[in-house]
Amino acid sequence: MTDQAVDTSGPARSPGTEEPSGATPSELLGRQRELKSLQEDIERAGLDTIAGRKASRARVLLVAGRPGSGRSTLAAAFAHTLAGTAPAAGSAGPLPWAAPGRGTGDYPDGVLRVCLTDPGGARVPAVRTAREILGLLSLASPPGADADELTGMVREALAVRRLVLVLDDAVDAEQVDPLLPDGPGVLVLATATGPLTGVADVRPCTIGGLDTGSAVRLLARVVGQVRITVDPLTAETLVEECGGLPAALLLVAGWIAARPTASVADATAHLRRTPEDTDQPVDARPLARALRMAHDSLLETPARILRLLALAPAGLADAHTASALAGCSVSAARRTLDDFVALGLLRKDGAAEPLYEVPGCLAPLLRALLEERDRPAETGLARARMLERTVRLLHSCGAVTEPEGSPARRTLAGLPRALRFAGPEEAALWLRVRLPSLVAAARMAVADGELDTLARRLIAALVRALAAHWGTEAAAPELYGLHGLVLDVAERRGLARERAAALLNLADLDAGTGRTRAALARYRAALDAGREAKDLYATGRAMESVGGAHAELGDYPRASDWYGRALAQRLAQGDREGEARLYGRLGAVHAYAGRYGEALRNWRAAASGHRRLGDLPSQARALSEAARVQEYAGRPHDSLRTCREAVDLARQAEDVRLQAALELRLADTLDRLGDPAAASLHRATAQRLLGEGGAAEKTCETNGVPVES
């Protein structure tokens, strides 16, 4: 244990850190030696410097200690001291203490923090870690990108910044090494239980419990100086029973503070009567015993709620989560959660509707208590209630964006008030803040294996909410992961229809980010799944998409073949809208391949199909493409006549922008025919249509195929 103490102002709270904060004072105690050691480690010459080389990678510092020892709090305090920043209270997360910002220290770009271990104890995949870092830097990450691509983006982004990157609760060097940027601009501060063998030039700063004096001061700040002063020797004995671990001390201090007549001696005796968990490592037993003491002192219902919080996705819960887990009212759950904060069992943010966090050091201990005290059937029912409540909240979140009087809004009006949002802004804020726990809930439901129907409903509701508030393009990275979860369930359950839908969605996202060959493979797999399910929609969509992928790759013969197969199915189904679209796609690929006769016939067929549907703008676009093909084929007069027909249709449809684009195309054709005066008149018409000084768009969209005017 250390033997010195120092007060460093500034709170140090973060998801996944060790210390419960309900009763935690804001000052850091008893870590002067460790702070000095870390500072010296920065200034120490590295191996590259000793060898006469310029530092090629970021310097890595390591704080090593058991959960509950205060390793994350120490890392937070040191990081913010270096950066000259205060722990962030903004929007980086539900309980943020680290976010990018302008600092006044050696690292003016601030502090970033990510946790490398889930509350469940599993290591966080590199893809998720990299996406989180990019998100904190306000940088977009392409959906479907692999770990190598994303970690490369992280290194590139960090290489031009000067900040402290805190990698909390690292499992091993493999999690840390891919994130290290080139150059000395970034300082990486990792926390772990032991050494990170494999990361070069790292000297761990190992911490244990607090020294006795600092630990007693910590107790005094929670329970009051009087109760410590009247029995200082017993206070020191209590510190020894807790192993000096800040997390254990705070739990015991919370127990004392909740009992105005209790003394330190009472707490010490009570702690000694609490049996030790011999399954835990020796240095972890004081924290486990302190938690068991706090838990066993609760009434039956609050104790059960505390155990059930081990099921909270990502270790985060609000009053709705606790209410659903315990089967009690939202108001009762909120009061219980606030009581837990006062006892040092939970942390919470300062929002009007707060979000509560299970400290990382307590999560595995609560899971052990849950397995010991509760039957699996009861635990499964509680998890199902929580996920069902989440589904209803997501439905409400998406429905609030619908127009007044719509079926979704009428359904929303029938929900209990606690499940409704005041407006789209409140729903959007809730979705943004709760997104990590919502995605974690989806992963939990899929991993459970017994709640697949509920998992599919949850994912579908989350996809709709994200699309409603963010749009599909902005939400693409999150949607990619969610569709992957649907695919996992579909493959496990042998659900061919759902597998086809998930593969189509994933392939669309692959295609949208330029991974055309990956998209093609998924479209083919979706076609097989659609045929297995005898789903005509899925097979037709897959065949059309396979054709589109081949067209994107420049393989026009295969593209026309697949479009032809899709067209045959649409004709058999009598799907006139699909027929018209596919005739247009066939026309486009035939034109690209130089088969102008086939292209012209298909564009004419597309125009006829749109005419039967009464879709004048689409008919005009199809005729415009037919005019282009006629021009390519060396028939400029026919092209001029067809283009004029398209202009007339656009005028009838009162589509001003389309008419202006077609007027410009008509002007270009007249220029090529040697009639500049007429061309000038049509350009003037286009300018007038779009307003004085306006510019017509150079591109319009015909059946998904770019058309230059």
XYZ file of C-alpha atoms in Angstrom:
709
model
C 0.000 0.000 0.000
C 1.053 3.562 -0.548
C 2.009 5.687 2.387
C 1.252 9.190 1.183
C -1.896 11.096 0.333
C -2.731 13.966 -1.956
C -5.941 15.773 -2.772
C -6.475 16.263 -6.492
C -9.696 18.059 -7.208
C -11.986 16.960 -9.971
C -14.411 14.045 -10.155
C -13.359 10.891 -11.870
C -16.402 9.013 -13.025
C -16.728 6.809 -16.037
C -18.561 3.782 -17.383
C -16.628 0.676 -16.468
C -14.420 2.208 -13.778
C -14.027 0.644 -10.413
C -15.258 2.911 -7.667
C -18.930 3.286 -6.807
C -19.606 7.001 -6.632
C -22.768 7.479 -4.656
C -20.782 8.418 -1.600
C -17.451 9.070 -3.275
C -15.839 12.431 -2.524
C -14.449 14.279 -5.475
C -10.864 14.325 -4.214
C -8.315 11.667 -5.066
C -6.624 10.389 -1.925
C -3.423 8.552 -1.226
C -1.893 8.271 -4.673
C 0.963 10.783 -4.595
C 3.640 8.179 -5.147
C 1.789 6.668 -8.111
C 1.166 10.072 -9.671
C 4.852 10.888 -9.354
C 5.795 7.533 -10.869
C 3.505 8.073 -13.851
C 4.877 11.558 -14.430
C 8.443 10.236 -14.326
C 7.493 7.504 -16.762
C 6.460 10.135 -19.313
C 9.774 11.883 -18.993
C 11.760 8.632 -19.049
C 13.762 8.036 -22.212
C 12.202 5.234 -24.208
C 13.987 2.432 -25.972
C 13.909 4.306 -29.276
C 15.491 7.374 -27.699
C 18.192 5.301 -26.025
C 18.943 3.698 -29.381
C 19.225 7.132 -30.999
C 16.002 6.855 -32.976
C 13.007 9.165 -33.034
C 10.001 7.751 -31.166
C 7.943 5.907 -33.743
C 4.785 5.280 -31.712
C 2.827 6.808 -28.888
C 4.145 6.345 -25.352
C 2.073 3.856 -23.309
C 1.679 4.098 -19.534
C 0.020 1.335 -17.541
C -1.844 1.472 -14.238
C -2.165 -2.102 -12.979
C -4.356 -3.138 -10.070
C -7.271 -5.276 -8.952
C -10.832 -4.142 -9.666
C -11.860 -1.850 -6.841
C -8.337 -0.546 -6.247
C -9.026 2.818 -7.863
C -6.987 2.253 -11.023
C -9.519 3.977 -13.291
C -9.968 6.938 -10.957
C -6.203 7.384 -10.785
C -5.947 7.185 -14.578
C -8.742 9.732 -14.992
C -7.234 12.215 -12.560
C -3.777 11.923 -14.097
C -5.094 12.190 -17.669
C -7.052 15.369 -16.970
C -4.128 16.880 -15.104
C -1.902 16.329 -18.137
C -4.479 17.685 -20.565
C -5.447 20.631 -18.390
C -9.108 19.722 -18.698
C -11.946 18.973 -16.332
C -13.939 15.744 -16.596
C -16.518 16.316 -19.302
C -20.154 16.774 -18.416
C -21.331 16.894 -21.995
C -22.685 14.319 -24.380
C -19.867 11.797 -24.737
C -21.847 9.223 -22.835
C -24.379 8.670 -20.082
C -21.809 9.085 -17.315
C -18.949 10.800 -19.149
C -15.686 11.907 -17.681
C -13.539 11.860 -20.799
C -14.231 13.623 -24.067
C -12.260 15.587 -26.657
C -11.914 19.274 -25.919
C -9.516 22.153 -25.711
C -7.169 21.758 -22.777
C -4.567 24.026 -21.286
C -1.915 21.377 -20.594
C 0.575 19.369 -22.605
C -2.243 17.614 -24.477
C -4.557 20.426 -25.596
C -6.915 18.170 -27.560
C -8.207 16.739 -24.295
C -8.909 13.215 -23.066
C -10.594 10.266 -24.759
C -11.623 7.177 -22.830
C -12.947 3.803 -23.952
C -13.469 0.629 -21.954
C -12.023 -2.563 -23.400
C -14.058 -4.994 -21.282
C -17.826 -5.405 -21.220
C -19.655 -5.384 -17.862
C -20.224 -9.078 -18.483
C -16.467 -9.627 -18.444
C -16.061 -10.259 -22.183
C -13.395 -8.401 -24.120
C -14.748 -5.683 -26.403
C -14.061 -6.500 -30.082
C -11.624 -4.204 -31.861
C -14.325 -3.128 -34.312
C -16.507 -1.740 -31.517
C -13.591 -0.025 -29.786
C -12.438 1.648 -32.990
C -15.966 2.818 -33.848
C -16.340 4.283 -30.360
C -13.093 6.233 -30.644
C -14.012 7.537 -34.090
C -17.417 8.554 -32.745
C -15.818 10.476 -29.868
C -13.708 12.275 -32.472
C -16.885 13.043 -34.491
C -15.578 11.001 -37.418
C -17.808 8.720 -39.486
C -16.928 5.038 -39.711
C -17.966 3.094 -42.821
C -20.548 0.379 -42.153
C -19.210 -3.124 -42.471
C -15.552 -2.102 -42.275
C -13.310 -4.713 -40.663
C -11.039 -4.280 -37.657
C -7.921 -3.551 -39.711
C -9.597 -0.755 -41.659
C -11.155 0.831 -38.589
C -8.069 0.662 -36.384
C -6.116 2.145 -39.275
C -8.569 5.038 -39.346
C -8.123 5.476 -35.593
C -4.335 5.597 -35.860
C -4.541 8.068 -38.721
C -6.958 10.312 -36.813
C -4.893 10.253 -33.623
C -1.599 10.896 -35.416
C -2.575 14.545 -36.031
C -3.828 15.215 -32.502
C -2.308 15.833 -29.087
C -4.470 14.100 -26.495
C -4.515 11.468 -23.791
C -6.170 8.200 -24.805
C -7.320 6.187 -21.790
C -7.832 2.494 -22.564
C -9.662 1.277 -19.487
C -9.724 -2.320 -18.283
C -7.541 -3.813 -21.013
C -7.436 -7.602 -21.155
C -4.165 -7.988 -23.049
C -1.736 -6.302 -25.413
C -3.707 -7.400 -28.491
C -6.422 -4.902 -27.589
C -4.004 -2.027 -27.119
C -1.368 -2.433 -29.817
C -3.583 -1.887 -32.938
C -4.766 1.478 -31.553
C -1.325 3.008 -30.986
C -0.759 5.902 -33.413
C 2.556 6.807 -34.975
C 4.425 9.674 -33.393
C 4.610 11.045 -29.868
C 1.585 13.372 -30.018
C -0.754 10.994 -28.177
C -0.161 9.567 -24.728
C -1.887 6.221 -24.157
C -2.820 5.500 -20.549
C -4.040 1.929 -20.051
C -5.483 0.233 -16.987
C -5.399 -3.510 -16.477
C -5.263 -6.182 -13.808
C -1.739 -7.223 -14.728
C 1.099 -6.392 -17.136
C 0.461 -5.958 -20.866
C 3.105 -8.312 -22.185
C 3.616 -7.596 -25.862
C 3.417 -3.788 -25.840
C 6.966 -2.513 -26.083
C 8.516 -0.167 -23.555
C 5.743 -0.327 -20.941
C 6.569 -0.178 -17.240
C 3.480 -0.831 -15.072
C 2.567 1.414 -12.176
C 1.065 -1.144 -9.804
C -1.416 0.009 -7.171
C -3.021 -1.754 -4.245
C -5.161 -0.473 -1.407
C -4.906 2.987 0.122
C -2.585 3.663 3.011
C -4.337 3.687 6.395
C -4.368 7.453 6.820
C -5.868 8.143 3.408
C -8.393 5.345 3.809
C -9.557 6.752 7.160
C -9.930 10.195 5.582
C -12.036 8.627 2.832
C -14.322 7.064 5.450
C -14.577 10.370 7.326
C -15.703 12.273 4.264
C -18.618 9.910 3.799
C -19.737 9.168 7.375
C -18.584 12.380 9.068
C -15.483 13.110 11.116
C -17.216 12.662 14.478
C -17.847 8.935 14.145
C -14.234 8.433 13.104
C -12.748 10.629 15.833
C -14.533 8.834 18.676
C -13.004 5.492 17.671
C -9.929 5.978 15.450
C -8.412 2.567 16.203
C -11.561 0.755 15.076
C -11.587 2.879 11.940
C -8.073 1.646 11.180
C -9.211 -1.911 11.851
C -12.091 -1.427 9.403
C -9.636 -0.190 6.774
C -7.600 -3.346 7.299
C -10.707 -5.531 6.951
C -11.422 -3.816 3.614
C -7.876 -4.307 2.395
C -7.653 -0.576 1.843
C -9.670 -0.975 -1.372
C -11.528 2.290 -2.075
C -14.529 0.455 -3.530
C -14.947 -1.732 -0.433
C -14.442 1.239 1.894
C -17.138 3.224 0.099
C -19.651 0.382 0.353
C -19.061 0.054 4.091
C -19.129 3.842 4.482
C -22.466 3.914 2.670
C -23.789 1.313 5.107
C -22.710 3.477 8.073
C -24.001 6.731 6.550
C -27.450 5.190 6.041
C -27.658 4.413 9.792
C -27.290 7.578 11.904
C -26.983 5.593 15.140
C -24.444 3.068 13.843
C -20.796 3.333 14.829
C -17.657 2.302 13.021
C -17.390 -0.580 15.469
C -20.893 -1.747 14.477
C -19.866 -1.749 10.822
C -16.640 -3.615 11.571
C -18.465 -6.279 13.544
C -21.120 -6.618 10.862
C -18.468 -6.951 8.153
C -16.630 -9.620 10.126
C -19.848 -11.620 10.497
C -20.329 -11.563 6.739
C -18.839 -14.755 5.272
C -15.991 -14.504 2.804
C -16.373 -15.801 -0.740
C -13.574 -18.349 -0.884
C -14.066 -18.768 -4.629
C -12.624 -15.262 -5.096
C -8.874 -14.523 -5.166
C -7.586 -13.483 -1.751
C -7.046 -9.838 -2.710
C -10.575 -9.642 -4.188
C -12.381 -11.015 -1.134
C -12.669 -7.724 0.817
C -14.717 -6.139 -1.979
C -16.894 -9.221 -2.400
C -17.556 -9.319 1.340
C -18.358 -5.579 1.483
C -20.871 -5.967 -1.329
C -22.466 -8.985 0.310
C -22.766 -7.006 3.545
C -24.453 -4.117 1.738
C -26.734 -6.498 -0.172
C -27.764 -8.575 2.846
C -28.639 -5.408 4.780
C -31.303 -4.475 2.226
C -34.943 -5.478 2.419
C -35.965 -8.371 0.193
C -37.355 -6.313 -2.729
C -34.483 -3.786 -3.010
C -31.971 -6.641 -2.665
C -33.616 -8.459 -5.546
C -33.599 -5.299 -7.677
C -29.893 -4.868 -6.942
C -29.142 -8.427 -8.054
C -31.230 -8.036 -11.195
C -29.234 -4.957 -12.198
C -26.547 -7.446 -13.222
C -28.788 -7.974 -16.281
C -28.744 -4.282 -17.247
C -27.381 -3.981 -20.816
C -23.885 -2.438 -20.864
C -24.209 -2.056 -17.090
C -26.574 0.905 -17.625
C -30.115 1.192 -16.337
C -32.806 3.794 -15.955
C -35.999 3.678 -13.935
C -37.804 1.867 -16.774
C -35.150 -0.859 -16.858
C -35.313 -1.426 -13.095
C -39.111 -1.302 -13.144
C -39.322 -3.969 -15.835
C -36.701 -6.187 -14.197
C -38.386 -6.105 -10.799
C -42.004 -5.885 -11.940
C -42.642 -2.726 -9.903
C -43.746 0.807 -10.741
C -41.383 3.254 -12.420
C -41.550 5.686 -9.492
C -40.727 2.945 -6.967
C -37.824 1.779 -9.113
C -36.485 5.329 -9.359
C -36.565 5.747 -5.558
C -34.758 2.438 -5.102
C -32.059 3.377 -7.620
C -31.492 6.697 -5.872
C -31.144 4.830 -2.582
C -28.496 2.625 -4.190
C -26.595 5.719 -5.315
C -26.579 7.014 -1.747
C -25.241 3.653 -0.571
C -22.392 3.751 -3.088
C -23.796 0.830 -5.078
C -24.507 2.790 -8.269
C -23.480 5.954 -10.103
C -25.824 8.237 -11.970
C -25.609 11.163 -14.350
C -27.196 14.524 -13.779
C -29.917 14.333 -16.427
C -33.554 15.091 -15.699
C -34.285 11.404 -16.387
C -31.044 9.967 -15.012
C -29.166 6.951 -16.225
C -27.613 4.738 -13.567
C -24.442 2.682 -13.930
C -23.361 -0.496 -12.198
C -19.654 0.004 -11.362
C -17.458 -2.368 -13.307
C -15.925 -3.915 -10.187
C -19.360 -4.788 -8.787
C -20.962 -6.218 -11.945
C -19.399 -9.717 -11.742
C -20.112 -9.903 -8.017
C -23.774 -9.033 -8.580
C -23.991 -11.702 -11.284
C -22.624 -14.238 -8.812
C -25.242 -13.196 -6.238
C -27.974 -13.441 -8.874
C -26.952 -16.979 -9.811
C -26.770 -17.937 -6.135
C -30.083 -16.453 -4.934
C -32.466 -16.498 -7.931
C -33.879 -19.350 -9.973
C -32.963 -19.335 -13.699
C -36.636 -19.214 -14.683
C -37.169 -16.046 -12.639
C -34.056 -14.476 -14.096
C -35.193 -15.317 -17.617
C -38.611 -13.804 -16.957
C -37.044 -10.603 -15.630
C -34.827 -10.337 -18.700
C -37.827 -10.871 -20.982
C -39.824 -8.159 -19.162
C -36.928 -5.724 -19.538
C -36.562 -6.419 -23.273
C -40.327 -6.159 -23.808
C -40.348 -2.749 -22.098
C -37.444 -1.694 -24.326
C -39.373 -2.740 -27.439
C -42.365 -0.632 -26.373
C -40.161 2.397 -25.699
C -38.542 2.016 -29.126
C -41.941 1.785 -30.805
C -42.901 4.989 -29.009
C -39.607 6.624 -29.997
C -40.225 5.919 -33.671
C -43.966 6.645 -33.655
C -43.530 10.165 -32.266
C -42.018 11.192 -35.626
C -45.151 10.137 -37.554
C -47.752 12.734 -38.665
C -50.609 13.579 -36.344
C -53.595 11.315 -36.930
C -51.512 8.487 -38.403
C -52.129 4.932 -37.156
C -48.787 4.969 -35.329
C -49.686 8.165 -33.467
C -53.092 6.754 -32.519
C -51.374 3.650 -31.136
C -48.923 5.891 -29.295
C -51.764 7.799 -27.641
C -53.006 4.554 -26.099
C -49.706 3.798 -24.360
C -49.198 4.595 -20.659
C -47.839 8.075 -20.076
C -44.524 6.685 -18.794
C -43.913 5.104 -22.220
C -44.603 8.237 -24.272
C -42.263 11.042 -25.301
C -43.254 14.702 -25.245
C -42.069 15.204 -28.818
C -39.529 14.156 -31.471
C -36.729 16.157 -29.823
C -37.097 14.358 -26.499
C -37.291 10.994 -28.265
C -34.181 11.755 -30.353
C -32.218 12.720 -27.229
C -33.340 9.557 -25.448
C -32.274 7.447 -28.449
C -28.843 9.088 -28.663
C -28.068 8.776 -24.952
C -29.492 5.255 -24.590
C -28.066 3.870 -27.849
C -25.120 1.975 -26.249
C -27.438 0.195 -23.829
C -30.053 -0.410 -26.562
C -27.517 -2.063 -28.843
C -26.190 -4.034 -25.870
C -29.763 -5.165 -25.141
C -30.072 -6.421 -28.714
C -26.797 -8.334 -28.418
C -27.936 -9.745 -25.057
C -31.240 -10.929 -26.492
C -29.519 -12.661 -29.412
C -26.874 -14.270 -27.187
C -29.538 -15.584 -24.800
C -30.741 -18.059 -27.409
C -34.143 -18.488 -25.755
C -35.573 -15.083 -26.650
C -35.123 -15.043 -30.414
C -38.632 -13.800 -31.207
C -38.225 -10.967 -28.725
C -34.739 -10.275 -30.077
C -36.064 -9.891 -33.636
C -38.811 -7.547 -32.448
C -36.313 -5.474 -30.477
C -33.916 -5.164 -33.406
C -36.720 -4.285 -35.820
C -37.981 -1.550 -33.482
C -34.452 -0.175 -33.017
C -33.848 -0.137 -36.784
C -37.089 1.782 -37.348
C -36.290 4.283 -34.591
C -32.796 4.930 -35.953
C -34.115 5.374 -39.487
C -36.835 7.750 -38.264
C -34.515 10.002 -36.254
C -31.164 9.707 -38.040
C -31.994 8.534 -41.547
C -30.702 5.282 -43.005
C -27.485 6.806 -44.343
C -26.400 8.396 -41.054
C -27.393 5.294 -39.099
C -25.714 2.857 -41.510
C -22.861 1.772 -39.160
C -25.341 0.910 -36.395
C -27.761 -0.721 -38.849
C -25.015 -2.958 -40.220
C -24.398 -4.475 -36.804
C -28.108 -4.893 -36.120
C -28.747 -6.668 -39.437
C -25.825 -8.933 -38.571
C -27.572 -9.868 -35.325
C -30.769 -10.676 -37.238
C -28.726 -12.905 -39.535
C -27.285 -14.726 -36.516
C -30.769 -15.478 -35.192
C -32.085 -16.499 -38.614
C -29.225 -18.920 -39.217
C -29.516 -20.401 -35.725
C -33.260 -20.926 -36.072
C -33.245 -21.935 -39.745
C -35.489 -18.997 -40.719
C -34.909 -18.719 -44.453
C -37.137 -15.675 -44.998
C -35.447 -13.675 -42.235
C -32.025 -14.814 -43.456
C -32.823 -13.529 -46.940
C -33.991 -10.161 -45.597
C -30.895 -9.745 -43.396
C -28.552 -10.681 -46.244
C -30.254 -8.201 -48.564
C -29.949 -5.411 -46.012
C -26.292 -6.183 -45.338
C -25.553 -6.404 -49.056
C -27.197 -3.036 -49.673
C -24.934 -1.475 -47.046
C -21.891 -3.192 -48.565
C -22.830 -1.879 -51.995
C -23.342 1.620 -50.624
C -19.777 1.704 -49.298
C -18.137 0.390 -52.477
C -17.668 -3.235 -51.386
C -19.421 -4.473 -54.517
C -17.947 -7.975 -54.614
C -18.890 -8.583 -50.980
C -22.372 -7.277 -51.784
C -22.616 -9.616 -54.790
C -21.791 -12.647 -52.635
C -24.459 -11.663 -50.119
C -27.062 -11.011 -52.831
C -26.458 -14.523 -54.186
C -26.806 -15.988 -50.689
C -30.026 -13.999 -50.243
C -31.324 -15.436 -53.523
C -30.709 -18.985 -52.255
C -32.442 -18.179 -48.947
C -35.373 -16.565 -50.760
C -35.815 -19.618 -52.957
C -35.675 -21.861 -49.893
C -38.407 -19.770 -48.269
C -40.372 -19.542 -51.557
C -40.396 -15.782 -51.028
C -41.032 -14.192 -54.431
C -40.281 -10.697 -53.183
C -36.885 -11.712 -51.784
C -35.904 -13.713 -54.875
C -36.972 -10.924 -57.239
C -35.153 -8.297 -55.226
C -32.051 -10.486 -54.990
C -31.948 -11.165 -58.741
C -32.328 -7.466 -59.482
C -29.595 -6.624 -57.007
C -27.259 -9.269 -58.444
C -27.768 -7.595 -61.802
C -26.999 -4.206 -60.273
C -23.786 -5.522 -58.708
C -22.634 -6.950 -62.045
C -23.446 -3.639 -63.717
C -21.390 -1.806 -61.092
C -18.495 -4.175 -61.838
C -18.829 -3.477 -65.581
C -19.998 -7.001 -66.438
C -22.917 -5.911 -68.619
C -23.766 -9.303 -70.171
C -24.269 -10.860 -66.734
C -26.103 -7.751 -65.549
C -28.587 -7.939 -68.439
C -29.029 -11.680 -67.848
C -29.945 -11.183 -64.175
C -32.158 -8.189 -64.924
C -33.921 -10.375 -67.506
C -34.552 -13.086 -64.903
C -35.923 -10.543 -62.472
C -38.111 -9.049 -65.212
C -39.554 -12.453 -66.084
C -40.612 -12.919 -62.479
C -42.180 -9.432 -62.326
C -44.093 -10.141 -65.530
C -45.378 -13.413 -64.078
C -46.513 -11.587 -60.941
C -48.107 -8.713 -62.829
C -45.943 -6.199 -60.977
C -46.186 -3.265 -63.375
C -44.042 -0.913 -61.322
C -41.279 -3.508 -61.093
C -41.580 -4.235 -64.832
C -41.113 -0.581 -65.758
C -38.111 -0.220 -63.448
C -36.422 -3.355 -64.814
C -37.008 -2.363 -68.427
C -35.153 0.834 -67.578
C -32.285 -1.067 -65.951
C -32.016 -3.318 -68.993
C -32.010 -0.269 -71.224
C -29.166 1.246 -69.244
C -26.877 -1.806 -69.289
C -27.538 -2.433 -72.998
C -26.601 1.180 -73.694
C -23.404 0.840 -71.650
C -22.567 -2.307 -73.658
C -23.203 -0.489 -76.963
C -26.290 -2.535 -77.893
C -28.328 0.500 -78.835
C -31.182 -1.347 -80.514
C -31.864 -3.426 -77.392
C -31.398 -0.369 -75.207
C -33.914 1.671 -77.190
C -36.544 -1.085 -77.112
C -36.204 -1.442 -73.349
C -36.380 2.292 -72.679
C -39.498 2.493 -74.860
C -40.991 -0.403 -72.873
C -40.102 1.387 -69.636
C -41.815 4.562 -70.859
C -44.937 2.575 -71.786
C -44.971 0.932 -68.375
C -44.774 4.283 -66.588
C -47.522 5.647 -68.863
C -49.841 2.802 -67.846
C -49.050 3.580 -64.217
C -49.843 7.267 -64.757
C -46.319 8.263 -63.643
C -45.587 11.185 -65.968
C -42.188 12.201 -64.475
C -40.835 8.652 -64.774
C -42.217 8.378 -68.293
C -40.438 11.617 -69.198
C -37.154 10.339 -67.780
C -37.456 7.059 -69.695
C -38.085 8.944 -72.953
C -35.133 11.189 -72.187
C -32.946 8.082 -71.927
C -34.394 6.775 -75.171
C -33.398 10.088 -76.776
C -29.864 9.680 -75.451
C -29.627 6.175 -76.950
C -30.894 7.481 -80.304
C -28.184 10.103 -80.264
C -25.532 7.491 -79.448
C -26.864 5.424 -82.349
C -26.366 8.343 -84.766
C -30.036 9.381 -85.063
C -29.958 12.996 -83.808
C -33.269 14.046 -85.366
C -35.092 11.133 -83.762
C -33.352 12.030 -80.517
C -34.578 15.628 -80.801
C -38.170 14.527 -81.374
C -38.110 12.079 -78.435
C -36.533 14.661 -76.121
C -39.269 17.190 -77.009
C -41.855 14.568 -76.143
C -40.158 14.116 -72.764
C -40.178 17.891 -72.165
C -43.925 18.018 -72.847
C -44.542 15.235 -70.332
C -42.449 16.979 -67.676
C -44.432 20.164 -68.290
C -47.716 18.272 -67.886
C -46.408 16.755 -64.654
C -45.457 20.278 -63.427
C -42.030 18.936 -62.447
C -40.023 22.132 -62.845
C -36.577 20.733 -62.100
C -37.046 17.782 -64.425
C -38.351 20.063 -67.170
C -35.334 22.371 -66.763
C -32.890 19.430 -66.957
C -34.609 18.170 -70.105
C -34.569 21.656 -71.654
C -30.795 21.683 -71.167
C -30.480 18.274 -72.806
C -32.604 19.525 -75.676
C -30.329 22.553 -76.011
C -27.235 20.325 -76.175
C -28.831 18.241 -78.923
C -29.699 21.374 -80.928
C -26.112 22.576 -80.577
C -24.876 19.330 -82.067
C -27.393 19.708 -84.912
C -26.024 23.179 -85.682
C -28.921 25.307 -84.382
C -27.322 27.506 -81.656
C -30.168 30.049 -81.711
C -32.774 27.441 -80.770
C -30.369 25.963 -78.221
C -29.996 29.384 -76.608
C -33.775 29.729 -76.300
C -34.046 26.380 -74.501
C -31.227 27.272 -72.114
C -32.978 30.527 -71.314
C -36.154 28.557 -70.616
C -34.273 26.287 -68.226
C -32.813 29.302 -66.430
C -36.238 30.891 -66.132
C -37.743 27.694 -64.748
C -35.216 27.470 -61.964
C -35.213 31.164 -61.187
C -33.010 34.010 -62.300
C -29.359 33.060 -61.762
C -30.265 29.443 -60.875
C -28.342 26.503 -62.246
C -30.000 23.355 -63.509
C -28.712 20.156 -62.054
C -26.431 18.272 -64.393
C -27.723 14.946 -63.240
C -31.163 13.437 -62.931
C -31.994 9.939 -61.836
C -33.789 7.467 -64.070
C -34.725 4.176 -62.468
C -31.656 4.332 -60.286
C -29.285 4.854 -63.289
C -27.358 8.185 -63.386
C -28.254 10.264 -66.416
C -26.097 13.217 -67.458
C -27.921 16.022 -69.195
